Each structure stands twice: as C-alpha cells, then as structure tokens.
C-alpha cells in the first residue's frame, strides 16, 4: 500500500483544515517534511497511527492506561469551540495504478464535560463502503498488523531505545511479533491437553505415583482455570457496569443540557462576565474617541503624500552629494593640469580614473534642488511617519478588540435569554459527577481484575509445562496398549512434530532476519564495519555480533554512531522480513548521529527504506550537504510553520522557505 494523502482538521497543533499530498515515484520515494521542535512533526506521525488503528494504537502512542476518550480530548485543538469536529482522513492505494483507492475518516466532536464519540467512515473509490467501515480493524490488520507497524512508523526515541540497550532486550518483543507462531503454539497446547486428559483417565497401576503428581498438577491447573474464569467474569462485570454507568452518564448529560447545561451552574458567572465585558467596551470606546480627537489623527489621511515627500527628500540629498562629488573631481582635474612635477603617464592614468569616478558617482545632469527641507524638518517628517504607522496599527487593534467584545456581549446575552432551571441543573450536575466517579472506580477495579488474570495465566503456564514433562516421562512406563495409550502416543507425536516444526521455523526466520539486518547495516556503513556476521539465538532471541576473527563483539565496542545505525538496521531488517509493503515514516532520525554517520544514513537508508519514505526533520538535521544528498530522491517537500498568535501550525510547500531543485 502507498499513502496518497492525509488531512487533519482541528487535530493537535493543527487548527482548521490542513492536508499533505504524497506521491508514489520509485525513482524519488522520499517526501521531506521540515519543522522546528514543537511544530507538529510528532503530532503528524501520531495522527497517521491513530487514524489507521484507533483505540488499539493507544499503547504505542503513549501510556495505554489513559482512557481512549481522554486521549481524543487531549488532541482536539485548544482553539476550537464546543461542537467543532476533529478528524483524521487518510487515503491509501496499492502501488498498482488500477487498484482501489480507500479513504478512511476518523472523527469526533469537542463536547462540554462529555466523552467524545468517535466515528469512522471508509470509502472505496469515493463511495461509502459500510462493510469496510464496520470491519476496518480487520482490514487494516491484513495490510499492516498493528504489532508490525512499529517497524514502519517510528521516531528517534525508538532508535535511541534500541541503541542504548546493551542486551537488545528491547527488540525481543518485536522479533516475537515478527515470528508469528501463535497458531502453532495453540495447536501444541490443545494436543497436550488432550493427551494429559486421556492419560489421567488411564488406570495403569505402575504409573499411580506419577499419575498422582499429574493429578495434583491438573488440580492446580483446574484451580487456575477457575480463578481465571472468576477474574474474567469480574472483569466483564466491571466492564458491563462501566458501560451501564457511561450510558447513564450520557443520559444525565442530555438532561443537563436540556435543563440549561452549564448555564444553570454559571448563570451568575455569566452575568459578571457580561458586566465586565461592558466595562471593557466603555474603556475601548474611550480609547477610540481619544485617538479620533488627537490633533495628529487627520494626518493619517495623507500618509502616502508624506511618504512621497520623504522619498523626494532622499533623492534630493543624493543629488546634492553627487553635485559635491562632481565639484571635488573637477578640482582634482584642475590641480593635475597645473602640476609640473608629475610624469605624463601618471597624469593620464589619474585623469582616466577621475573620469571613470565622475561617470560612476555623478549623474549626467544635476537637477537643481528647490525647497529642500531642513534637517529638523526631515527629522520631524520621519517621526511623524513612524507615529502614523504605530497609531494605525493601534487603531486596528482597538477596533478588533471592540468587535470581539461586542460579539462576546451578544453571545452572553443570548445564553442569559434562555430559560434555565437552576435547581434542576444543579441536581443533574451532582448526579453526573457521581456517575463519573463511579465509572472511574469501576475502571480501576477492572484493571486490577485484568492484572490478576495475567498473573493467574502465567502461573498456569508453569503448571502446564511441568505436567507436560511428567506425561512424557509416564509414557515410557506405560504397559497398557489400549486405545487411550495409542491416543496419548499420537498426541505426543503431534506435539513433538509441531514443536520441532516450530523450532525449525524459528531457526529459519531468525537466520533470515540476522542476514537481513547485516545486509541493511552493511549498506549504510560499507566495508568499514567491524561486524562480520550476526547470530540470533532461536530460543532466547539474544543477538550476538561477531567480528572478522570469529570472536564475539560487544555492543559497547561500537561507536555511538554505529549503535544508532545498527538500531536502524534492526528496524529496517524487521520491516523487510515482515513481508508487508507500507510507507516508512520516521520522525527526527538524525538527532544523535555525528556528521559521518548522518551521511551514511542519508545515502544508505532513506532512499531505499521503502517504496515510499516520509521523513520528518528539523532544520538542524537534514540541511546543507545532507539536503543536497537526499534532494535527488525527494518528490515533494513541506514545512510545518507555527503561528504564535493563533498558537497553531500550518503546512506549506517547500522545505524551510526554499524549493528543492
């Protein structure tokens, strides 16, 4: 899949609507997006992840313990009014030009003291596809699973985390995600349960002692199952209570708004605000009247004429200087004519120089200067022009503030004109607060139940492992050759085959991954690398670096730059081995690289990371010669610009004020 466009409306730092169009060009795969720190680069990366995965992406965006509704609320632009819509629209297509174009729009509204309700609409070739909208989570898992997306969408923090981890523990979960062996593990678990259940029913007298141990383990497993069931039921009950409470919360909120909403709670505050705004209008009217009555105000009408006088004065001054220069040059020529002490070549050369100087410095004709302003008048004229400019801007600000205050008066008076039942609103508000607190308490209880369930499942895994070993041992002393033993034998054969298959498959995939990581690393550092090959243990997933002498190379022996590039190689290798073709989006990648390794990264990684690469960079990362190196591979460039007045970012064409050539 390729990314065609992303449109943000009131998301994070982006007030109103902003859109980035992407191109798919195999010869120029890079889209370069520049922005200073705090201008919205990470917000853009988060928007793409959130737009694709919604609630499930929360654990990768930040602390997953935060409520999803809270996360959505936190990413509504602070300047928008209640009732405004925030949305993320992403357009995707296959690299095949004849493929379907899919657009998803994930949106939610800003509500007053209410959780936003998210909606997702998917279209295919411009037509709303209800089935795709309802099943988007399944569809996106087909094109790029969430746990694989970390190999394609990442930032400098992810690179730094891997680079600083001396034991590579931080990437083991990523490797496990890549292996994708859950189906095999489930089959092994089911067959093991079947064989153990059959063996438990066997009455072989010689295995009673071992069977007693197996029975004891089975009892402990059953107890874990019971505890797990209780924990699941408890979690589901709390989830039901949360759902019920949230529904009651919404119902009471609806009543609250019908009863006047926050107007019933803040009527007195609104009345105070109304009086204060009226006082502000009176103050503004006084300032405007003072400006109008100022004796110099009428001169604002002739600002252009005063500017013309000033320009004429500058020209006159220049002509005067030119006239004086001409007199000096003529005097020097006269002195040369009257001198006898100089040689003829010197005099001729000096006259040629003076002739050229006069031609360069002096006009052909000097217009006589009439009505020249005195120095004092010129100074007064300059001061008047500056005063007029300041007064004009001040007047505009006063008028804008007056209009804002008048609009505020209209809004407050409109609210106050509504009939409000203060007591009813207060009563409903108390109920809303009670329901909100109850829902929060249920959330905490559900989280505790989920954590207890995880502990029980880990404990059960230990018992199951021990029981499996005992069953395998007991099989050797079984003397009965009935149906149950044959079933156990075949079950154990299946388990052994699948375990072996899992082991072989794991070995192959980690071997392929190690080769791919080394290939990626070598493409960036070339022959200068001291790493000869990489080994990944199939069982522990420990990564071992080996030098040309065949000895282990500790990660601490790599330079800081090499650690960074190796971290990128791991992510790159995981992406290649995943089998998915998606855009690579990387945020501020060069922050900790020195100049040499920056060049390796820009030349060896960015143009080849994927068929489509989006780079989010500061002005201190990709600039100068690094910009020159990447420019041949850039199809489009944008810059994120922050407006201090509106406290929002916008997206403009070009890279930090310049067009790439």
XYZ file of C-alpha atoms in Angstrom:
661
model
C 0.000 0.000 0.000
C 1.037 3.580 -0.546
C -0.038 6.723 1.245
C -1.722 9.233 -1.069
C -2.845 11.941 1.342
C -3.547 12.826 4.958
C -5.897 15.600 6.017
C -6.087 16.907 9.587
C -8.948 19.030 10.896
C -8.502 20.636 14.333
C -6.113 17.867 15.433
C -3.437 18.781 17.970
C -1.488 21.835 16.860
C -3.338 21.951 13.533
C -6.257 24.396 13.751
C -8.846 24.163 10.944
C -8.047 22.034 7.868
C -4.575 21.045 6.648
C -3.650 18.459 4.016
C -0.494 16.818 2.729
C -0.473 15.168 -0.688
C 2.012 12.341 -1.230
C 3.357 10.978 -4.478
C 4.471 7.482 -5.439
C 7.628 7.711 -7.513
C 10.016 4.706 -7.415
C 12.913 6.927 -8.525
C 12.032 9.599 -5.943
C 10.497 7.794 -2.948
C 11.139 10.459 -0.283
C 8.678 13.053 0.979
C 10.548 15.579 3.142
C 8.626 17.418 5.852
C 10.533 20.013 7.849
C 9.623 21.661 11.111
C 11.275 23.116 14.187
C 10.784 21.357 17.508
C 7.250 21.704 18.808
C 5.795 22.482 15.377
C 3.789 19.281 14.930
C 6.052 16.598 13.450
C 5.289 14.016 16.131
C 1.628 15.057 16.029
C 1.593 14.186 12.334
C 3.128 10.749 12.985
C 0.648 10.110 15.816
C -2.227 11.160 13.552
C -1.324 8.532 10.961
C -1.061 5.789 13.601
C -4.289 6.870 15.307
C -6.120 7.226 12.001
C -5.238 3.683 10.956
C -5.620 1.815 14.249
C -7.823 3.936 16.503
C -8.207 2.715 20.065
C -5.768 -0.175 19.587
C -2.918 2.221 18.803
C -3.039 3.793 22.254
C -0.321 1.564 23.719
C 2.114 2.686 21.024
C 1.182 6.358 21.168
C 1.645 6.817 24.936
C 0.741 5.238 28.277
C -2.057 2.811 27.402
C -3.590 3.204 30.863
C -5.071 6.528 29.785
C -8.658 6.370 28.586
C -9.102 6.495 24.847
C -11.702 9.243 25.193
C -9.213 11.270 27.228
C -6.600 10.825 24.526
C -9.045 12.029 21.874
C -9.990 15.034 24.009
C -6.342 15.898 24.584
C -5.737 16.008 20.826
C -8.537 18.409 19.968
C -7.061 21.773 19.013
C -7.325 24.099 22.016
C -8.720 26.991 19.986
C -11.848 25.315 18.601
C -15.312 25.831 20.006
C -17.520 23.166 21.579
C -19.365 21.254 18.907
C -16.468 21.525 16.461
C -15.314 18.360 14.703
C -11.803 16.958 14.845
C -10.895 14.447 12.158
C -8.068 12.480 10.551
C -8.563 11.473 6.919
C -6.098 9.059 5.289
C -6.139 7.997 1.648
C -4.441 4.715 0.682
C -3.956 2.788 -2.554
C -1.940 -0.092 -3.940
C 1.106 0.788 -5.996
C -0.854 -0.594 -8.963
C -2.478 2.414 -10.632
C -5.652 0.434 -11.381
C -6.201 -0.547 -7.748
C -8.965 0.720 -5.488
C -8.449 3.968 -3.622
C -9.511 3.668 0.003
C -10.150 6.662 2.234
C -10.907 6.490 5.944
C -12.083 9.400 8.056
C -11.888 9.029 11.837
C -13.678 11.948 13.549
C -15.032 13.101 16.911
C -16.608 16.259 18.356
C -15.480 18.529 21.142
C -18.052 18.250 23.896
C -18.539 20.080 27.152
C -17.711 17.721 30.030
C -18.601 14.703 27.892
C -16.551 11.964 26.360
C -16.286 12.260 22.579
C -17.885 9.561 20.437
C -15.632 8.502 17.611
C -16.973 7.643 14.177
C -15.170 6.015 11.253
C -16.308 6.225 7.653
C -14.468 4.320 4.917
C -14.933 4.956 1.213
C -13.779 2.911 -1.749
C -13.200 4.895 -4.950
C -15.209 7.776 -3.497
C -18.236 5.654 -2.499
C -19.022 4.985 1.165
C -18.402 1.319 1.984
C -20.406 0.435 5.092
C -18.935 -3.056 5.338
C -15.400 -1.692 5.220
C -16.303 0.997 7.770
C -17.649 -1.576 10.220
C -14.773 -4.004 9.707
C -11.876 -1.600 9.284
C -9.912 -3.117 12.185
C -9.870 -6.471 10.383
C -8.968 -4.908 7.049
C -6.049 -2.864 8.381
C -4.647 -5.963 10.090
C -4.476 -7.554 6.646
C -2.498 -4.718 5.042
C -0.318 -3.919 8.085
C -0.869 -5.513 11.537
C -0.578 -3.147 14.444
C 2.309 -5.022 16.094
C 4.236 -4.861 12.786
C 3.570 -1.145 12.251
C 6.356 -0.311 14.722
C 8.840 -1.358 12.031
C 7.414 1.206 9.606
C 6.322 4.135 11.820
C 8.943 5.176 14.375
C 10.882 8.117 15.750
C 14.292 8.957 17.154
C 13.226 7.759 20.608
C 12.667 4.230 19.275
C 16.108 4.279 17.639
C 17.715 5.593 20.827
C 15.981 2.936 22.933
C 17.429 0.122 20.819
C 20.831 1.796 20.520
C 21.181 2.275 24.291
C 20.063 -1.263 25.159
C 23.291 -3.226 25.542
C 21.497 -6.614 25.641
C 18.931 -5.944 22.870
C 16.091 -6.891 25.236
C 14.012 -4.031 23.843
C 13.762 -5.688 20.403
C 12.919 -9.233 21.526
C 9.188 -8.497 21.641
C 9.437 -7.092 18.130
C 11.151 -10.262 16.922
C 8.472 -12.411 18.591
C 5.816 -10.357 16.822
C 7.579 -10.946 13.544
C 7.813 -14.730 14.049
C 4.013 -15.036 14.343
C 3.951 -18.570 15.772
C 0.720 -18.256 17.780
C -1.189 -20.798 15.651
C 1.440 -23.487 16.207
C 1.567 -22.740 19.929
C -2.222 -23.058 20.192
C -2.186 -26.437 18.421
C 0.565 -27.727 20.718
C -1.397 -26.567 23.745
C -4.613 -28.274 22.595
C -2.905 -31.592 21.801
C -1.074 -31.531 25.126
C -4.347 -31.037 26.967
C -5.919 -33.953 25.071
C -3.075 -36.353 25.851
C -2.978 -35.372 29.511
C -6.715 -35.773 29.880
C -6.547 -39.232 28.275
C -3.594 -40.274 30.418
C -5.376 -39.070 33.531
C -8.260 -41.450 32.738
C -5.850 -44.391 32.356
C -5.834 -46.918 35.225
C -2.279 -48.239 34.732
C -1.167 -49.340 38.227
C 2.549 -48.784 37.647
C 2.089 -45.101 36.965
C -0.029 -44.298 40.027
C 2.676 -42.312 41.723
C 3.383 -40.261 38.651
C -0.327 -40.001 37.948
C -0.821 -38.644 41.452
C 1.644 -35.891 40.673
C -0.071 -35.289 37.349
C -3.430 -35.212 39.129
C -2.081 -32.707 41.606
C -0.802 -30.517 38.773
C -4.121 -30.986 36.981
C -5.904 -29.854 40.139
C -3.697 -26.790 40.305
C -4.346 -26.112 36.605
C -8.084 -26.516 37.181
C -7.878 -24.146 40.117
C -6.064 -21.665 37.884
C -8.823 -22.094 35.307
C -11.450 -21.422 37.979
C -9.566 -18.392 39.221
C -9.071 -17.199 35.667
C -12.784 -17.652 34.981
C -13.616 -15.686 38.124
C -11.193 -12.947 37.113
C -12.626 -12.840 33.583
C -16.176 -12.736 34.955
C -15.194 -9.987 37.359
C -13.557 -8.021 34.548
C -16.601 -8.498 32.316
C -18.945 -7.483 35.156
C -16.977 -4.318 35.745
C -16.975 -3.675 32.002
C -20.763 -4.059 32.000
C -21.002 -1.660 34.938
C -18.740 0.791 33.133
C -20.905 0.578 30.011
C -24.105 0.984 32.028
C -22.674 3.885 34.028
C -21.377 5.635 30.922
C -24.804 5.221 29.308
C -26.449 6.742 32.389
C -23.806 9.464 32.279
C -24.804 10.273 28.684
C -28.499 10.263 29.578
C -27.980 12.608 32.525
C -25.757 14.799 30.379
C -28.560 15.096 27.842
C -30.942 16.112 30.623
C -28.341 18.546 31.870
C -28.150 20.316 28.538
C -31.928 20.381 28.206
C -32.113 21.980 31.647
C -29.766 24.733 30.541
C -26.449 22.957 30.719
C -23.620 24.804 32.377
C -25.723 27.952 32.114
C -27.676 26.779 35.125
C -24.413 26.375 37.038
C -22.681 29.501 35.798
C -25.524 31.992 35.327
C -24.096 34.275 37.988
C -20.642 33.941 36.452
C -22.047 34.850 33.015
C -23.757 37.914 34.436
C -20.468 39.010 35.992
C -18.698 38.354 32.694
C -21.363 40.441 30.912
C -20.775 43.422 33.191
C -17.009 43.109 32.863
C -17.289 42.969 29.065
C -19.466 46.069 29.052
C -16.817 47.878 31.086
C -14.193 46.778 28.596
C -16.321 48.195 25.758
C -16.600 51.523 27.601
C -12.817 51.611 28.029
C -12.278 50.771 24.368
C -14.750 53.437 23.280
C -12.845 55.974 25.372
C -9.529 54.989 23.796
C -11.023 55.115 20.295
C -12.522 58.552 20.975
C -9.180 59.742 22.352
C -7.480 58.568 19.174
C -10.074 60.250 16.957
C -9.719 63.551 18.821
C -5.932 63.577 18.676
C -4.769 66.582 16.560
C -2.393 64.417 14.547
C -5.004 61.814 13.592
C -6.144 63.649 10.399
C -2.581 63.294 9.121
C -3.279 59.563 8.772
C -5.266 60.504 5.663
C -2.196 61.887 3.951
C 0.322 59.238 4.938
C 1.026 58.384 1.303
C 1.741 62.043 0.465
C 4.097 62.337 3.443
C 5.889 59.196 2.278
C 6.293 60.737 -1.186
C 7.826 63.867 0.374
C 10.259 61.711 2.316
C 11.276 59.820 -0.830
C 11.740 63.136 -2.690
C 13.884 64.380 0.160
C 16.090 61.260 -0.071
C 16.537 61.805 -3.824
C 17.405 65.498 -3.291
C 20.004 64.591 -0.669
C 21.532 62.088 -3.070
C 21.692 64.671 -5.874
C 23.360 67.145 -3.546
C 26.050 64.606 -2.632
C 26.554 63.839 -6.311
C 26.954 67.545 -7.105
C 29.558 67.916 -4.357
C 31.398 64.860 -5.668
C 31.484 66.400 -9.163
C 32.998 69.624 -7.798
C 35.712 67.711 -5.965
C 36.578 65.667 -9.071
C 36.722 68.815 -11.241
C 39.045 70.476 -8.672
C 41.364 67.460 -8.745
C 41.453 67.558 -12.563
C 42.379 71.247 -12.415
C 45.195 70.549 -9.984
C 46.560 67.849 -12.286
C 46.524 70.251 -15.238
C 48.532 72.865 -13.274
C 51.120 70.446 -11.859
C 54.531 70.076 -13.479
C 56.114 67.656 -11.039
C 54.329 64.558 -12.227
C 55.145 62.379 -15.212
C 52.784 62.345 -18.154
C 51.782 58.629 -17.798
C 50.813 59.234 -14.174
C 48.742 62.299 -15.035
C 46.978 60.463 -17.854
C 46.198 57.496 -15.626
C 44.903 59.747 -12.831
C 42.663 61.672 -15.256
C 41.211 58.431 -16.603
C 40.477 57.305 -13.045
C 38.791 60.640 -12.208
C 36.765 60.482 -15.410
C 35.509 56.997 -14.553
C 34.781 58.028 -10.964
C 32.743 61.036 -12.098
C 30.821 58.900 -14.566
C 30.036 56.354 -11.825
C 29.285 58.664 -8.896
C 27.689 61.669 -10.543
C 24.555 61.947 -12.703
C 24.759 63.244 -16.257
C 22.647 66.213 -15.288
C 22.092 67.509 -11.806
C 18.621 68.860 -11.201
C 18.583 71.992 -9.148
C 17.258 71.348 -5.653
C 14.344 73.565 -4.740
C 12.514 73.846 -1.434
C 14.873 71.469 0.341
C 13.721 70.531 3.847
C 15.907 71.469 6.749
C 17.447 68.720 8.895
C 14.973 69.487 11.657
C 12.043 69.233 9.226
C 13.343 65.924 7.867
C 13.599 64.528 11.382
C 10.054 65.659 12.188
C 8.775 64.094 8.970
C 10.373 60.712 9.818
C 8.987 60.832 13.346
C 5.523 61.680 12.004
C 5.547 58.736 9.612
C 6.591 56.339 12.382
C 3.910 57.742 14.678
C 1.275 57.369 11.977
C 2.216 53.706 11.439
C 2.049 52.966 15.171
C -1.246 54.826 15.509
C -2.713 52.970 12.537
C -1.830 49.553 13.966
C -3.112 50.586 17.414
C -6.398 51.725 15.888
C -6.813 48.418 14.067
C -6.189 46.501 17.289
C -8.697 48.667 19.167
C -11.354 48.092 16.513
C -10.721 44.315 16.512
C -10.953 44.186 20.299
C -14.168 46.211 20.163
C -15.698 43.806 17.647
C -14.659 40.801 19.753
C -16.162 42.370 22.885
C -19.410 43.162 21.075
C -19.627 39.570 19.809
C -18.995 38.349 23.343
C -21.855 40.566 24.602
C -24.205 39.067 22.018
C -23.178 35.524 22.950
C -23.588 36.057 26.702
C -26.925 37.843 26.313
C -28.119 35.004 24.069
C -27.244 32.473 26.779
C -28.814 34.519 29.532
C -32.008 34.944 27.492
C -32.675 31.217 27.729
C -34.953 29.927 30.466
C -32.915 27.951 32.952
C -33.965 25.879 35.939
C -31.020 26.496 38.265
C -32.031 23.946 40.903
C -32.707 21.233 38.345
C -29.349 21.850 36.649
C -27.543 21.678 39.994
C -29.262 18.401 40.839
C -28.442 16.812 37.495
C -24.859 18.035 37.673
C -24.382 16.341 41.047
C -25.712 13.107 39.527
C -23.309 13.429 36.580
C -20.333 13.861 38.911
C -21.451 10.826 40.919
C -21.734 8.677 37.784
C -18.365 9.856 36.507
C -16.682 8.953 39.792
C -18.386 5.553 39.793
C -17.204 4.854 36.244
C -13.639 5.781 37.211
C -13.806 3.429 40.216
C -15.074 0.607 38.001
C -12.198 1.288 35.608
C -9.696 0.812 38.440
C -11.385 -2.413 39.597
C -11.436 -3.795 36.058
C -7.749 -3.023 35.644
C -6.964 -4.883 38.889
C -9.012 -7.864 37.688
C -7.157 -7.888 34.361
C -3.797 -7.778 36.126
C -4.851 -10.664 38.388
C -5.904 -12.638 35.309
C -2.456 -12.143 33.775
C -0.757 -13.429 36.936
C -3.028 -16.496 37.018
C -2.312 -17.297 33.368
C 1.446 -17.082 33.955
C 1.103 -19.414 36.954
C -0.953 -21.833 34.870
C 1.716 -21.907 32.162
C 4.248 -23.130 34.727
C 1.933 -25.960 35.867
C 1.162 -26.957 32.276
C 4.864 -27.135 31.435
C 5.632 -29.338 34.437
C 2.659 -31.590 33.675
C 3.763 -31.992 30.062
C 7.159 -33.235 31.182
C 5.562 -35.723 33.603
C 3.234 -37.084 30.923
C 6.153 -37.626 28.586
C 8.021 -39.472 31.347
C 4.984 -41.568 32.299
C 4.525 -42.690 28.733
C 7.747 -44.685 28.956
C 6.467 -46.824 31.844
C 3.011 -47.442 30.451
C 2.359 -51.169 29.821
C -1.211 -50.891 28.661
C -1.635 -50.794 24.909
C -5.260 -49.832 24.735
C -6.953 -47.040 22.828
C -6.079 -44.416 25.426
C -2.353 -45.147 25.158
C -2.455 -45.000 21.376
C -4.252 -41.672 21.622
C -1.617 -40.377 24.021
C 1.142 -41.682 21.746
C -0.253 -39.992 18.653
C -0.959 -36.799 20.552
C 2.585 -36.699 21.819
C 3.866 -37.393 18.329
C 1.902 -34.430 17.014
C 3.212 -32.260 19.834
C 6.785 -33.341 19.187
C 6.451 -32.769 15.438
C 4.901 -29.353 15.907
C 7.472 -28.379 18.496
C 10.183 -29.458 16.083
C 8.469 -27.606 13.253
C 8.200 -24.514 15.431
C 11.865 -24.828 16.330
C 12.961 -25.247 12.690
C 10.713 -22.435 11.503
C 12.029 -20.168 14.245
C 15.622 -21.019 13.332
C 14.992 -20.259 9.681
C 13.215 -16.971 10.312
C 15.765 -15.693 12.816
C 18.533 -16.746 10.425
C 16.848 -14.814 7.607
C 16.378 -11.879 9.958
C 20.040 -11.858 11.044
C 21.154 -11.905 7.399
C 18.761 -9.091 6.545
C 19.908 -6.940 9.489
C 23.549 -7.407 8.480
C 22.688 -6.581 4.862
C 20.938 -3.377 5.961
C 23.795 -2.393 8.259
C 26.423 -3.048 5.590
C 24.519 -0.967 3.041
C 24.894 2.033 5.344
C 28.440 1.627 6.685
C 30.019 -0.245 3.755
C 33.282 -2.131 4.256
C 34.283 -0.039 7.272
C 32.125 -2.123 9.628
C 33.871 -4.374 12.122
C 30.797 -6.647 12.230
C 31.322 -9.737 10.081
C 28.052 -11.521 10.806
C 25.147 -11.573 13.242
C 23.709 -14.516 15.195
C 20.256 -14.613 16.808
C 19.549 -17.404 19.302
C 16.238 -19.068 18.265
C 15.288 -19.801 21.885
C 16.364 -16.711 23.794
C 16.396 -14.314 20.801
C 19.692 -12.925 22.097
C 21.599 -11.043 19.391
C 25.309 -11.761 19.067
C 27.692 -9.671 16.983
C 30.737 -11.449 15.537
C 33.841 -9.772 14.125
C 36.136 -10.927 11.307
C 38.176 -13.043 13.733
C 35.105 -15.024 14.749
C 35.043 -13.608 18.270
C 32.035 -12.011 19.901
C 31.838 -8.280 19.519
C 30.208 -6.484 22.434
C 27.765 -3.747 21.583
C 29.711 -1.441 23.882
C 32.627 -1.714 21.441
C 30.602 0.057 18.757
C 30.785 3.815 18.488
C 27.715 5.887 19.351
C 27.054 6.453 15.658
C 27.403 2.745 14.827
C 24.953 1.881 17.608
C 22.429 4.257 16.090
C 22.885 2.820 12.599
C 22.680 -0.729 13.936
C 19.415 0.132 15.704
C 18.055 1.448 12.403
C 19.282 -1.739 10.699
C 17.282 -3.859 13.143
C 14.093 -1.909 12.431
C 14.816 -1.980 8.698
C 15.512 -5.714 8.748
C 12.323 -6.438 10.704
C 10.321 -4.412 8.173
C 11.842 -6.291 5.235
C 11.285 -9.712 6.815
C 7.686 -8.892 7.708
C 6.607 -9.311 4.079
C 4.495 -6.140 4.158
C 4.981 -3.215 1.798
C 3.996 0.014 3.505
C 5.404 3.542 3.706
C 8.207 4.156 6.170
C 7.562 7.242 8.300
C 10.444 8.339 10.511
C 10.452 11.308 12.873
C 13.638 13.340 13.621
C 16.019 10.466 12.797
C 19.389 12.242 12.908
C 19.356 13.851 16.334
C 22.147 11.718 17.826
C 24.223 10.942 14.725
C 27.540 12.624 14.003
C 28.272 14.102 10.568
C 29.907 10.944 9.177
C 27.097 8.603 10.182
C 24.475 11.130 9.117
C 25.861 10.895 5.614
C 25.739 7.090 5.767
C 22.139 7.233 6.952
C 21.023 9.736 4.315
C 22.789 7.950 1.464
C 22.375 4.323 2.517
C 18.957 4.196 4.214
C 16.483 6.927 3.319
C 16.344 6.339 -0.464
C 15.946 2.560 -0.011
C 13.959 2.128 3.214
C 10.721 1.534 1.309
C 8.911 2.346 -1.913
C 7.600 5.399 -0.085
C 9.519 7.199 2.676
C 8.282 10.154 4.726
C 10.980 11.987 6.699
C 10.070 14.446 9.463
C 13.156 16.579 10.084
C 14.271 19.689 11.941
C 16.296 22.405 10.207
C 19.430 21.156 12.005
C 19.171 17.565 10.776
C 18.698 17.437 7.028
C 20.368 20.600 5.792
C 23.421 21.686 3.844
C 25.185 18.782 2.168
C 22.768 16.251 3.680
C 19.947 18.069 1.949
C 21.935 18.011 -1.280
C 22.453 14.250 -0.907
C 18.761 13.479 -0.410
C 17.335 16.020 -2.872
C 17.627 13.724 -5.956
C 15.306 11.266 -4.175
C 12.731 13.818 -2.940
C 9.418 14.046 -4.799
C 7.742 16.602 -2.519
C 8.716 18.841 0.372
C 6.685 20.617 3.030
C 7.379 22.767 6.072
C 5.403 22.959 9.313
C 5.101 26.619 10.327
C 3.921 27.696 13.772
C 1.911 30.877 14.295
C 2.459 32.390 17.729
C -0.722 34.484 17.520
C -3.042 31.566 16.759
C -0.864 29.015 18.595
C -1.304 26.573 15.745
C 0.752 25.046 12.958
C 0.123 25.113 9.234
C 1.600 23.142 6.334
C 3.222 24.995 3.425
C 5.012 23.847 0.293
C 8.794 23.901 0.180
C 11.463 22.983 2.682
C 12.192 25.786 5.189
C 11.418 28.554 2.722
C 13.073 27.068 -0.351
C 12.065 24.872 -3.250
C 14.153 21.760 -3.819
C 15.782 21.523 -7.235
